[in-house]
Short mmCIF file of C-alpha atoms in Angstrom, two decimals:
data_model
loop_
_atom_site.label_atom_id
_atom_site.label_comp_id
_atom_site.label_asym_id
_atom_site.label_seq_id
_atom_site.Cartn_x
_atom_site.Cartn_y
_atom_site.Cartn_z
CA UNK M 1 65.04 52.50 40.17
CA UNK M 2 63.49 50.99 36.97
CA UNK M 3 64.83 51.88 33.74
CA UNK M 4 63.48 52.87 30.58
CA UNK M 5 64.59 49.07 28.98
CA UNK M 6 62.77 47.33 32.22
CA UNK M 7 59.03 49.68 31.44
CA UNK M 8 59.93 48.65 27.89
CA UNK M 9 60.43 45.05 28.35
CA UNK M 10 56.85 45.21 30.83
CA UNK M 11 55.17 46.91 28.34
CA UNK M 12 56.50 44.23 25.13
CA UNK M 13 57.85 47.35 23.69
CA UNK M 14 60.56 47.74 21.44
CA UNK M 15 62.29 49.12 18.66
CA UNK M 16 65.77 50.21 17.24
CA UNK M 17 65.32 53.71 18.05
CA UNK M 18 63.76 53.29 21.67
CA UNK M 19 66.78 51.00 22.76
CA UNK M 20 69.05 53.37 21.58
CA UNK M 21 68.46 55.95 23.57
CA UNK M 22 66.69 54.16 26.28
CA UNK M 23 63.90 56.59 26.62
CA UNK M 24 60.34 55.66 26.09
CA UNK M 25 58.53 57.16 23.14
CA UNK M 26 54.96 58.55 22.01
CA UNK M 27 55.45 56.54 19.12
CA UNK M 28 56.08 53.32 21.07
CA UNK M 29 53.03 53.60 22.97
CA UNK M 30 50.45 54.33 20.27
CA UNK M 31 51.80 51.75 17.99
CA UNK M 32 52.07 48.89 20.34
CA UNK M 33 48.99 46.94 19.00
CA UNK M 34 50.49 47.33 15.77
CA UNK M 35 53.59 45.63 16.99
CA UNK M 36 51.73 42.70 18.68
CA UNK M 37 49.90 41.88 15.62
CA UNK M 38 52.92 42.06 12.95
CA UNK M 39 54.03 39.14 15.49
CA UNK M 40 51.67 37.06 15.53
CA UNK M 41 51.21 37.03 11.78
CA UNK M 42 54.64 36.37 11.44
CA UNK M 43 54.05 32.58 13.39
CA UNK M 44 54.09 29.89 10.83
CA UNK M 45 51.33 28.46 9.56
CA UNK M 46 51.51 24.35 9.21
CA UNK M 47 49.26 23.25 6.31
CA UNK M 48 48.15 19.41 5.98
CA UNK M 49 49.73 17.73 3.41
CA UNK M 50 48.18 16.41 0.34
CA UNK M 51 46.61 12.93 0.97
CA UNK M 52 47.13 12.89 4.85
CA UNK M 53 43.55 12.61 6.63
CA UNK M 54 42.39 15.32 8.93
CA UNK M 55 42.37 12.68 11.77
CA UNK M 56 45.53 11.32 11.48
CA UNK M 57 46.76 15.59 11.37
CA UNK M 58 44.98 16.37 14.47
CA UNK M 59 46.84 13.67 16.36
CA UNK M 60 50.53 15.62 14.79
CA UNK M 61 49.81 18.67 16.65
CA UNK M 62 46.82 20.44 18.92
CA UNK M 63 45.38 23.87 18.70
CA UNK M 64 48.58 25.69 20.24
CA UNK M 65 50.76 23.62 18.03
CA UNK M 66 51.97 21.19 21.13
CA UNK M 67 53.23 17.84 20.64
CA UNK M 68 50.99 15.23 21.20
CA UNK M 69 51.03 13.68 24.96
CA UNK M 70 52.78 10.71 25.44
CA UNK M 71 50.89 8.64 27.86
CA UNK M 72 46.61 9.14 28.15
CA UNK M 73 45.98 11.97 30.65
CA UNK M 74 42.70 12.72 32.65
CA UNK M 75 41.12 16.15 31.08
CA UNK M 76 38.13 17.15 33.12
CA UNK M 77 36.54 18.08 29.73
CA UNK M 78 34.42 14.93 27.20
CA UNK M 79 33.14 11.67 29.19
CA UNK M 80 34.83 9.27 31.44
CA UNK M 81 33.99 6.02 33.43
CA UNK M 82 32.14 7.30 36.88
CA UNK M 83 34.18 5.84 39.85
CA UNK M 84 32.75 3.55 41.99
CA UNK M 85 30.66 4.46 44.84
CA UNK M 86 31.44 2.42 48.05
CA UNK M 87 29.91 2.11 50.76
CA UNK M 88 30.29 1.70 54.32
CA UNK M 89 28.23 -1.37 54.61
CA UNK M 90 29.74 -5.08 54.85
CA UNK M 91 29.94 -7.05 51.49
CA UNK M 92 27.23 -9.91 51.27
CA UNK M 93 28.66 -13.25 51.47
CA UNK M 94 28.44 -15.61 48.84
CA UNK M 95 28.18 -19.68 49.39
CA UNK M 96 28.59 -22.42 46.66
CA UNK M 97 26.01 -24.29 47.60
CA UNK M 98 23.77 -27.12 45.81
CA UNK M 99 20.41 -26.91 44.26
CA UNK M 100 18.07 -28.91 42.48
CA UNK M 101 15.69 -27.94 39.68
CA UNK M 102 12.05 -28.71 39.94
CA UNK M 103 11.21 -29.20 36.24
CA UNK M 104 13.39 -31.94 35.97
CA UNK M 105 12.24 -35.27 37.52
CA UNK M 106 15.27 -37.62 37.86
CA UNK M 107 16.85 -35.79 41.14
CA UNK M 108 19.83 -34.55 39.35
CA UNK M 109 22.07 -32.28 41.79
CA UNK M 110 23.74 -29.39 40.93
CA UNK M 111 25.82 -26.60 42.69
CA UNK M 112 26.11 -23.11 41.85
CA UNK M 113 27.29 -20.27 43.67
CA UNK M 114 24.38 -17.78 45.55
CA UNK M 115 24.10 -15.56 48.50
CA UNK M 116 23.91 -16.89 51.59
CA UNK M 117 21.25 -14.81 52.83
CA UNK M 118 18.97 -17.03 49.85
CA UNK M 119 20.01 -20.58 51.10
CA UNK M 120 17.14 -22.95 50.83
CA UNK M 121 15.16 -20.81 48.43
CA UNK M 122 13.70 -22.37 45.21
CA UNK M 123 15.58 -22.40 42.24
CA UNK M 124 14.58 -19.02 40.86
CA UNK M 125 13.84 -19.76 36.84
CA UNK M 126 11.99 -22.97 37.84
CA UNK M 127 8.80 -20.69 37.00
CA UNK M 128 9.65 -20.81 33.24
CA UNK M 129 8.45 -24.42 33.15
CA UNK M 130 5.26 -23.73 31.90
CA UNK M 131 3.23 -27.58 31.62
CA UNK M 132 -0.03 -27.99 29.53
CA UNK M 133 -2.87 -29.17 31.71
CA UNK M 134 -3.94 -32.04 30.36
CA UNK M 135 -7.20 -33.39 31.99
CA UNK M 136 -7.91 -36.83 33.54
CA UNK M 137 -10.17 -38.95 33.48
CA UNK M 138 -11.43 -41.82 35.77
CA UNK M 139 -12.61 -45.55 34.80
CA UNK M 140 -16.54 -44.60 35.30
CA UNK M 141 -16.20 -41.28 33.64
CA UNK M 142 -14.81 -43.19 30.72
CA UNK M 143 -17.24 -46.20 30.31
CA UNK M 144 -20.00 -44.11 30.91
CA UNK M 145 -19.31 -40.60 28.54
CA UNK M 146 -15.86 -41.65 26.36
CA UNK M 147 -16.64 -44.56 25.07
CA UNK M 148 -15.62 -45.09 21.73
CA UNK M 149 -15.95 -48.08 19.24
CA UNK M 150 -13.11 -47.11 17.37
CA UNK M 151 -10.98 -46.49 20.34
CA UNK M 152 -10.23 -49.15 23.43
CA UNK M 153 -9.17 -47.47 26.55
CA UNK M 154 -5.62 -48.84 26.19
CA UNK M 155 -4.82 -46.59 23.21
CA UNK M 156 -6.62 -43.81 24.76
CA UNK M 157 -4.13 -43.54 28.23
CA UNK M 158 -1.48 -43.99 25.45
CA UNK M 159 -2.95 -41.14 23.62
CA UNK M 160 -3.30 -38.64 27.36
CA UNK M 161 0.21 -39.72 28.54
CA UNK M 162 1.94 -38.86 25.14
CA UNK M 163 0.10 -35.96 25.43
CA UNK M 164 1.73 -35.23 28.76
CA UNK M 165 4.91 -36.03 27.94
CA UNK M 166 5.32 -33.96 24.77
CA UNK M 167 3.12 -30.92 25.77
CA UNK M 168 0.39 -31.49 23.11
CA UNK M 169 2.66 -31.70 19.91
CA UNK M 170 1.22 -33.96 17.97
CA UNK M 171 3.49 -33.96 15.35
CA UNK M 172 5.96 -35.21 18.06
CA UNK M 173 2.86 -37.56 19.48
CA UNK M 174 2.42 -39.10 15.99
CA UNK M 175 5.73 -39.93 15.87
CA UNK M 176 6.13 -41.91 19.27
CA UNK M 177 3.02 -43.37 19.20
CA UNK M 178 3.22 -47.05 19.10
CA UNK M 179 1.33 -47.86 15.43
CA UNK M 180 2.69 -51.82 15.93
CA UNK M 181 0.36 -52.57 19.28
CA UNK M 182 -2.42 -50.18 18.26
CA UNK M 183 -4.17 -49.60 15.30
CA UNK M 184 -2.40 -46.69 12.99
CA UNK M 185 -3.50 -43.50 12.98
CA UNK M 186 -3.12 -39.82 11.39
CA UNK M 187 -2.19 -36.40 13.07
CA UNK M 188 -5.87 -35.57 12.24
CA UNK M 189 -7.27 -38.67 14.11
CA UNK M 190 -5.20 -38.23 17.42
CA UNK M 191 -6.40 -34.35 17.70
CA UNK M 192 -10.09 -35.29 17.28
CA UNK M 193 -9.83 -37.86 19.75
CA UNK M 194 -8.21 -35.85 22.22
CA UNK M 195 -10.30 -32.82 21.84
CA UNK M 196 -13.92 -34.77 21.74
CA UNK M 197 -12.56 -35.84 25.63
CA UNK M 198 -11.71 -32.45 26.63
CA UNK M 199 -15.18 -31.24 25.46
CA UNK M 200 -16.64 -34.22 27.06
CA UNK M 201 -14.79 -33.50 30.39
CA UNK M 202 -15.62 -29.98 30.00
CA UNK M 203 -19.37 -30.14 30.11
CA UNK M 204 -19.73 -32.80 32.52
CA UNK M 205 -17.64 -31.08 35.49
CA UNK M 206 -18.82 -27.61 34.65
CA UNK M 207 -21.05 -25.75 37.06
CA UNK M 208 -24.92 -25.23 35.92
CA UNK M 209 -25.16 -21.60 34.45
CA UNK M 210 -20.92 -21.06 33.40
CA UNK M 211 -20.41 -20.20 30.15
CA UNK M 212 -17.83 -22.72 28.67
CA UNK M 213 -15.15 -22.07 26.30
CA UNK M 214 -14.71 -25.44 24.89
CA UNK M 215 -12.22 -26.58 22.14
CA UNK M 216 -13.53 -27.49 19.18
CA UNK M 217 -11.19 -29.33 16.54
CA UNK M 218 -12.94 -29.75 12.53
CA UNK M 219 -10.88 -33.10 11.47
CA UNK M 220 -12.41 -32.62 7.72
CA UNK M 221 -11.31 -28.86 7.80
CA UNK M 222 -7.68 -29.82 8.67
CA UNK M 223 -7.79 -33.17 5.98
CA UNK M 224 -9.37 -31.18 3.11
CA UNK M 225 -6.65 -28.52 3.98
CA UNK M 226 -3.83 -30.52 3.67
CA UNK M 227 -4.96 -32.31 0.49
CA UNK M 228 -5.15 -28.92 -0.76
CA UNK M 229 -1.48 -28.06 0.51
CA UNK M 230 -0.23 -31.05 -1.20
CA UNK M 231 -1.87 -30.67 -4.52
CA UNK M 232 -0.08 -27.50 -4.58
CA UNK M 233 2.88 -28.33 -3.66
CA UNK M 234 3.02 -31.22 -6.00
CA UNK M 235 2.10 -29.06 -9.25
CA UNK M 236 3.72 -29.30 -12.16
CA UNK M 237 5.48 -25.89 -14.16
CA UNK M 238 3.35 -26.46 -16.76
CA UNK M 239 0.36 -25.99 -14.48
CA UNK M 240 1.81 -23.05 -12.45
CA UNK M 241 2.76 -21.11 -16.34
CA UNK M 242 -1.12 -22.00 -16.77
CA UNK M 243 -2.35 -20.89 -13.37
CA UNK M 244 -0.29 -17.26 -14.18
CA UNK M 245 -1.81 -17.05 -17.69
CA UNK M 246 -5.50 -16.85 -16.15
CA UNK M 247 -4.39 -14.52 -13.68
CA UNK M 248 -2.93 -12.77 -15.98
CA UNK M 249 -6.07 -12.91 -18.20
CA UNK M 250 -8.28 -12.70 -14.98
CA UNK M 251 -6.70 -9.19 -15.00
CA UNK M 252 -7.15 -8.39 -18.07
CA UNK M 253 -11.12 -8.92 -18.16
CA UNK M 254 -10.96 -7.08 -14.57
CA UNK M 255 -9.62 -3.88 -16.94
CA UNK M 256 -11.60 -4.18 -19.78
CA UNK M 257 -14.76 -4.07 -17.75
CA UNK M 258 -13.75 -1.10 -15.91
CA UNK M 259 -13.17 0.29 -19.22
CA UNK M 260 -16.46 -0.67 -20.59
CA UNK M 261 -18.40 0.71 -17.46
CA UNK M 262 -16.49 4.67 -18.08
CA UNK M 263 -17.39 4.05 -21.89
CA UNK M 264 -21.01 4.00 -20.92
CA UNK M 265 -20.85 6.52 -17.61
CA UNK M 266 -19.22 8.83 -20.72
CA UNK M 267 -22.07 7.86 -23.46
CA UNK M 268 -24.66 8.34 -21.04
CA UNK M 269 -23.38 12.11 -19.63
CA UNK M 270 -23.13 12.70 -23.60
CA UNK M 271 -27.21 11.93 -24.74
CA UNK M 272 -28.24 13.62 -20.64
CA UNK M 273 -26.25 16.90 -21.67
CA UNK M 274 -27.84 16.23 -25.98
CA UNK M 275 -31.26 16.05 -24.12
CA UNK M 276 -30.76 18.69 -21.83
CA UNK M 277 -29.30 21.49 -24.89
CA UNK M 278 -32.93 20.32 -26.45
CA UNK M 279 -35.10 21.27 -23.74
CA UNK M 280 -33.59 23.97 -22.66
CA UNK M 281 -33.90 25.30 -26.21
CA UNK M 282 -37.41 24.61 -26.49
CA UNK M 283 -38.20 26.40 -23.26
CA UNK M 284 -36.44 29.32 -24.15
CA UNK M 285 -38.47 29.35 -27.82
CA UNK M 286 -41.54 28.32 -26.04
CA UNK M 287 -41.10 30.92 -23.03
CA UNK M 288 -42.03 35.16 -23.60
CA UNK M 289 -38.93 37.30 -24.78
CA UNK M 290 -38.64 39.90 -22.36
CA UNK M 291 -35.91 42.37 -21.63
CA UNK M 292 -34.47 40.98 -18.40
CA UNK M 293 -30.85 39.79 -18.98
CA UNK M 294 -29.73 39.70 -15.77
CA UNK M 295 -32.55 37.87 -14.27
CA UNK M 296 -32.11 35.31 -17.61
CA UNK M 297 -28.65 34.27 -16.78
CA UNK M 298 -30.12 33.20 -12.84
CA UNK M 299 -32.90 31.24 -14.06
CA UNK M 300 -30.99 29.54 -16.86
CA UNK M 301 -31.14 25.48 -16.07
CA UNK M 302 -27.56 24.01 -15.31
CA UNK M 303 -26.25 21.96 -18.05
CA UNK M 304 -23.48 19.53 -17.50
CA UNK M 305 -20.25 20.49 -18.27
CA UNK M 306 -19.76 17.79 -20.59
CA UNK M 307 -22.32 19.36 -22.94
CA UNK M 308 -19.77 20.61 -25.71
CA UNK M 309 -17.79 23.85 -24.92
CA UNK M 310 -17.94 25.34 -21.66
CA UNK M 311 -16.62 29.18 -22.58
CA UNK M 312 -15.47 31.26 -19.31
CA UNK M 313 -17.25 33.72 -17.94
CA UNK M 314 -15.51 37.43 -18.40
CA UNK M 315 -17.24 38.93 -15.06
CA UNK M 316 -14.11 40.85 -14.12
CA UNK M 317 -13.78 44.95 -13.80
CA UNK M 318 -12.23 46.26 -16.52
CA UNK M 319 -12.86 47.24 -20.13
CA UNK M 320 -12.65 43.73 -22.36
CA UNK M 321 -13.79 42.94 -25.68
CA UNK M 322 -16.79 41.05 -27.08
CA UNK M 323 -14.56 39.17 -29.16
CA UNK M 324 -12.94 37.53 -26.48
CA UNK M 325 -15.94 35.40 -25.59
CA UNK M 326 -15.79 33.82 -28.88
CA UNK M 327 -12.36 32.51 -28.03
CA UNK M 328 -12.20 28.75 -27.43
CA UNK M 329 -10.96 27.41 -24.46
CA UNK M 330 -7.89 25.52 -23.74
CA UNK M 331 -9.54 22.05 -22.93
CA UNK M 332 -10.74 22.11 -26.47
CA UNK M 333 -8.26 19.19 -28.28
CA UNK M 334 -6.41 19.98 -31.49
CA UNK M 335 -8.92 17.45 -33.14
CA UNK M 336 -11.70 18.86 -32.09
CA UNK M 337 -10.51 22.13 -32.63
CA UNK M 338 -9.95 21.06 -36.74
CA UNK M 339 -13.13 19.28 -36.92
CA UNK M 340 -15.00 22.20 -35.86
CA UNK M 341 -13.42 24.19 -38.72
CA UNK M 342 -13.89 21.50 -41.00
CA UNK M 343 -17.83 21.41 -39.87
CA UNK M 344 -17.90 25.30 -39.83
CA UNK M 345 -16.70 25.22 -43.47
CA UNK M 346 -19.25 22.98 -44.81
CA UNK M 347 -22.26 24.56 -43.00
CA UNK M 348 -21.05 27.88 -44.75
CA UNK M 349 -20.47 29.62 -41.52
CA UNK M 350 -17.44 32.55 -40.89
CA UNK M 351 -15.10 31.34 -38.70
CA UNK M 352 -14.81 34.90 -37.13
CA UNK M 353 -17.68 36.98 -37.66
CA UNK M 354 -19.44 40.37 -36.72
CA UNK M 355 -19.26 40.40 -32.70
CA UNK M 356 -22.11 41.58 -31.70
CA UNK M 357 -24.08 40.08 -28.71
CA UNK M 358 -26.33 38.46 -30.14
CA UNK M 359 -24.28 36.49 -32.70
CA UNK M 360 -21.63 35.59 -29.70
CA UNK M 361 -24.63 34.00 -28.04
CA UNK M 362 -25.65 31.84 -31.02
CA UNK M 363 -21.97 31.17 -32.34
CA UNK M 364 -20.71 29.53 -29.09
CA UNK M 365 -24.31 28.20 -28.74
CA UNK M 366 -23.67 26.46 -32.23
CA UNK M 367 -20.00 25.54 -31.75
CA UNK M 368 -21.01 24.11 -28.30
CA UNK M 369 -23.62 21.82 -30.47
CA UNK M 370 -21.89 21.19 -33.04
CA UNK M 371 -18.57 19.71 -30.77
CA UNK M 372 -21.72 17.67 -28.76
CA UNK M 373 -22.79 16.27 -32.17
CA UNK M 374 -19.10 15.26 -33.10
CA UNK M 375 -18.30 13.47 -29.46
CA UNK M 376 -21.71 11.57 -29.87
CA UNK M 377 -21.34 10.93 -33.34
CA UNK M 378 -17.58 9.07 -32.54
CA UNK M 379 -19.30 7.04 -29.54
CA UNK M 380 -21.90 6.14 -31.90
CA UNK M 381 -19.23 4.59 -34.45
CA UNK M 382 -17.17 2.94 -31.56
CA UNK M 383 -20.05 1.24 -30.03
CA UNK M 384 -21.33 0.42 -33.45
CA UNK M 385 -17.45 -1.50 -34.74
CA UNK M 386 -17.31 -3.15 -31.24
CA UNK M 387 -21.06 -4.54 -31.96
CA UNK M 388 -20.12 -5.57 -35.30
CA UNK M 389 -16.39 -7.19 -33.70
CA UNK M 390 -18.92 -9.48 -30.91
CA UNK M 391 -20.97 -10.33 -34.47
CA UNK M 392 -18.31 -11.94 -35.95
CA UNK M 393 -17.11 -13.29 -33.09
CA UNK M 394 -20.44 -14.69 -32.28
CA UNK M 395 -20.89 -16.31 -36.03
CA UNK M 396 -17.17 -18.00 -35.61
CA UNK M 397 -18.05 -19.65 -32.19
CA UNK M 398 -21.10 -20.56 -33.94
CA UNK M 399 -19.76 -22.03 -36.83
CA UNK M 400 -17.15 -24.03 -34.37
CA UNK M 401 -20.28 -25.91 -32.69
CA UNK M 402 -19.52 -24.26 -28.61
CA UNK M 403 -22.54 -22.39 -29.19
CA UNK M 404 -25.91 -21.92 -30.56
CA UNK M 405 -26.87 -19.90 -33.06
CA UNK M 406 -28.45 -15.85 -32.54
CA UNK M 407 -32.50 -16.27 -31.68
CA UNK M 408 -32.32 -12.18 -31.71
CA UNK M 409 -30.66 -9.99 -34.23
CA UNK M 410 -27.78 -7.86 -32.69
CA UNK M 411 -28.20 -10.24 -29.22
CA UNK M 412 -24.98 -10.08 -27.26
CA UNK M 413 -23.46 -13.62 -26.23
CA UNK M 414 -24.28 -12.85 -22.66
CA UNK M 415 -28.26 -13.71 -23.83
CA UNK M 416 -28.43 -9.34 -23.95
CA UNK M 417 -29.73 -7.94 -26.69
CA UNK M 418 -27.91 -4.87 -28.16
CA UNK M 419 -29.01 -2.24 -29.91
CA UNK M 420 -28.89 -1.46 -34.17
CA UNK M 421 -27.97 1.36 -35.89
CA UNK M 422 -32.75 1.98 -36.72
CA UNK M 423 -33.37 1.34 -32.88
CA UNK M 424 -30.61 3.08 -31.43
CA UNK M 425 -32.76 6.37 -32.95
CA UNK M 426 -35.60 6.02 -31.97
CA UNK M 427 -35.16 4.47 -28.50
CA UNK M 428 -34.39 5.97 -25.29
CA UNK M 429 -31.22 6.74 -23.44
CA UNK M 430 -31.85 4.40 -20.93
CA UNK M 431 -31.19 1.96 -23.58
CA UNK M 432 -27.24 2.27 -23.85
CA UNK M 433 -24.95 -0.73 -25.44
CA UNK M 434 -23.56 -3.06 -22.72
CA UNK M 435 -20.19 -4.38 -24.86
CA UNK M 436 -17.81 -6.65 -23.48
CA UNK M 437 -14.43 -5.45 -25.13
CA UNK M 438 -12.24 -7.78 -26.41
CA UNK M 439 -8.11 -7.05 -26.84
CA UNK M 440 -7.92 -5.04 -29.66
CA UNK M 441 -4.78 -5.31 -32.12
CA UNK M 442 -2.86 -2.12 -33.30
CA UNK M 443 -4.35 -2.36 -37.13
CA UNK M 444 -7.78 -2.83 -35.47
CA UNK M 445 -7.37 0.21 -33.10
CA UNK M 446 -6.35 2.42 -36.26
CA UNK M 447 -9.07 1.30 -38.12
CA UNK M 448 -11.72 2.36 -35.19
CA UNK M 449 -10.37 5.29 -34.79
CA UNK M 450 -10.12 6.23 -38.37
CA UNK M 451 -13.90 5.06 -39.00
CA UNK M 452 -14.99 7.00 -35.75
CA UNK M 453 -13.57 10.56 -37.05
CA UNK M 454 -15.41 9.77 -40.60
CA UNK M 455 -17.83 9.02 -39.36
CA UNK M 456 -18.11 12.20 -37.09
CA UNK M 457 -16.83 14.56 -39.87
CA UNK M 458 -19.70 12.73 -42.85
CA UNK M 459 -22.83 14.49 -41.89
CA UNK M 460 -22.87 17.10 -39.31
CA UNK M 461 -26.24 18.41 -39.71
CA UNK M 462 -27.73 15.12 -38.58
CA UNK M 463 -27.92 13.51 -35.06
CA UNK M 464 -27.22 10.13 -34.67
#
């Protein structure tokens, strides 16, 4: 009969108490899990030492802590070489056996070793000897269509059978070719000779009504090209540095008319949206006042939105303050922001006054203006320095004796004729100023600036 120690040992049960008296216990029964993980905490933990790489640890011990293996064993898990199939069937015999190559002429006989079953076949990569086609010609076709007076038929069989030999590389041809016996040619001479035949051949075999494709070589292309080659090749550093400088100054005009043409684009979106404020304002003095202010905001004409301030719209629901509209908006500039006040100031106008509707209305109305008088007013005194800049630039290369001296007062050197300070007011905005800029130098740039911001800031009452 089984014992109390031989349940106990079945079970992994033990204890002090339970082997004393050899009787099995509630206590050993509930607290057996307990017992089975105190042991396996108690199994030592192996750490990797400092420096050691994890590699070179996992080949010290496994998952279970085993010793590494020996000799390589086959696990069925990872990859592994698939076996060899065999089959039933006989092997194929193999023969050394000899074989000669078609693209060779001389005969030569060589051996190699090949199935028997493909004895007497051809030599398999004779089909990679790909030959150009060179045409031929007979005696009557060449006295009576390739005749040449530069060429005797001696040198032109020497010309067709380099040509065969070397597979049209002429570079090759013009070495070989015999310049003591015949008269001496270029690489350009040999391809237009050779060529003019082919075409010549070409059109007199072809079938009436076949569309031809026939080769057509430009010798004074290929010369001109090569003179060009070598002139560049043979060019001193001082004439590349050159070369880069007008690229580099090629550039440089590139940007400055790019420049010029936005400088205009802006000046003439500045006097559209100056005319358009003045129309609009004349059709709404002109027009009957009539209590419709819903139906007046529809049929107000669109202005551009380069015409001074554009103030938002407060269209939301909720309760908001009339005093907001009069707030300027952030795409204002500091500068602009300043020279507004300044302007305000001297016009004797509160900077924040009474809002009521009607004096919003007119105080954005005259801020709007009054920021459209100071933008047009600055591109006014820029185009007006850069005239003056060509001026004296004109009356130096004048002085120098390149050119001749101004027919027209305030005529560009182009042979256009700019605008002056009387016409610009009175003429139309058609008429804008086409200036070429020149590179400007820091003190110059300071000084523009500085004379464009007086300039805006002198009179604001007045339109330029």
């Amino acid at each position: 009969m089984a014992t109390g120690a031989d349940v106990r040992d079945i079970l992994e049960l033990g204890g002090v108490e339970s082997e004393n008296t050899g009787t099995i216990n509630k206590k050993d029964i509930i607290n057996s899990d307990k017992k089975k993980s105190k042991k396996s905490s108690e199994t030592l933990t192996f750490k990797r030492p400092e420096g050691m790489h994890r590699e070179v640890y996992a080949l010290l011990y496994s998952d279970k802590k085993d010793a590494p293996p020996l000799l390589p064993s086959d696990t069925t898990q990872g990859y592994r070489t698939v076996k060899a199939k065999l089959g039933s069937k006989k092997v194929r015999p193999w023969k050394w056996m000899p074989f000669t190559n078609p693209a060779r002429k001389d005969g030569a006989m060589f051996y190699h070793w090949r199935r028997a079953a493909e004895e007497g076949k051809d030599y398999p990569f004779a089909r990679f000897n790909k030959t150009v086609q060179v045409p031929v010609y007979s005696e009557q076709e060449y006295q009576m269509y390739l005749h040449d007076d530069a060429w005797t038929k001696a040198e032109t069989d020497h010309l067709f059978d380099l040509a065969r030999r070397f597979d049209l590389r002429f570079v090759v041809i013009h070495d070989r070719y015999d310049h003591q016996q015949f008269k001496k040619r270029s690489v350009e001479d040999l391809k237009e000779r050779y060529y003019h035949i082919c075409a010549k051949l070409a059109n007199i075999r072809a079938a009436p009504g076949t569309d031809l494709k026939i080769p057509v070589f430009d010798a004074g292309h290929e010369r001109r090209r090569k003179e060009q080659l070598e002139r560049l090749y043979n060019r001193t550093p001082e004439q590349v540095a050159e070369e880069e400088y007008l690229i580099q100054e090629l550039r440089k005009i590139e940007t400055r008319k790019k420049e010029r043409e936005k400088r205009t684009q802006d000046l003439q979106k500045l006097i559209t949206a100056a005319d358009t404020t003045t129309e609009q304002r004349r059709a709404e003095r002109k027009a009957p006042k009539k209590k419709l202010p819903q139906k007046k905001e529809t049929e107000k004409p669109a202005v551009p939105e380069t015409a001074g301030i554009k103030f938002p719209d407060f269209k939301s629901a909720g309760v908001t303050l009339r005093s907001q509209r009069m707030k300027l908006p952030s795409s204002v500039g500091q500068k602009k922001i300043k020279a507004l006040e300044q302007m305000l100031m001297e016009l004797g106008v509160d900077l924040n006054p009474m809002p009521t509707e009607e004096i919003v209305q007119m105080f954005n109305e005259l801020r709007s203006d009054l920021v459209l008088l100071y933008e047009l007013k600055q591109a006014f005194a820029n185009c007006e320095y850069e005239l003056q800049m060509l001026r004296h630039r004109y009356e130096a290369l004048a002085k120098a004796g390149s050119i001749g001296p101004l027919s027209v007062e305030g005529a560009h050197p182009d042979g256009q004729t700019g605008l002056g300070i009387e016409e610009g007011k009175g003429d139309t905005k058609d008429q804008i100023i086409d200036v070429v800029g020149a590179p400007l130098t820091p003190n110059s740039v300071r000084r523009k600036v500085g004379g464009a911001e007086q300039g805006a800031l002198r009179s604001p009452t007045q339109m330029p």
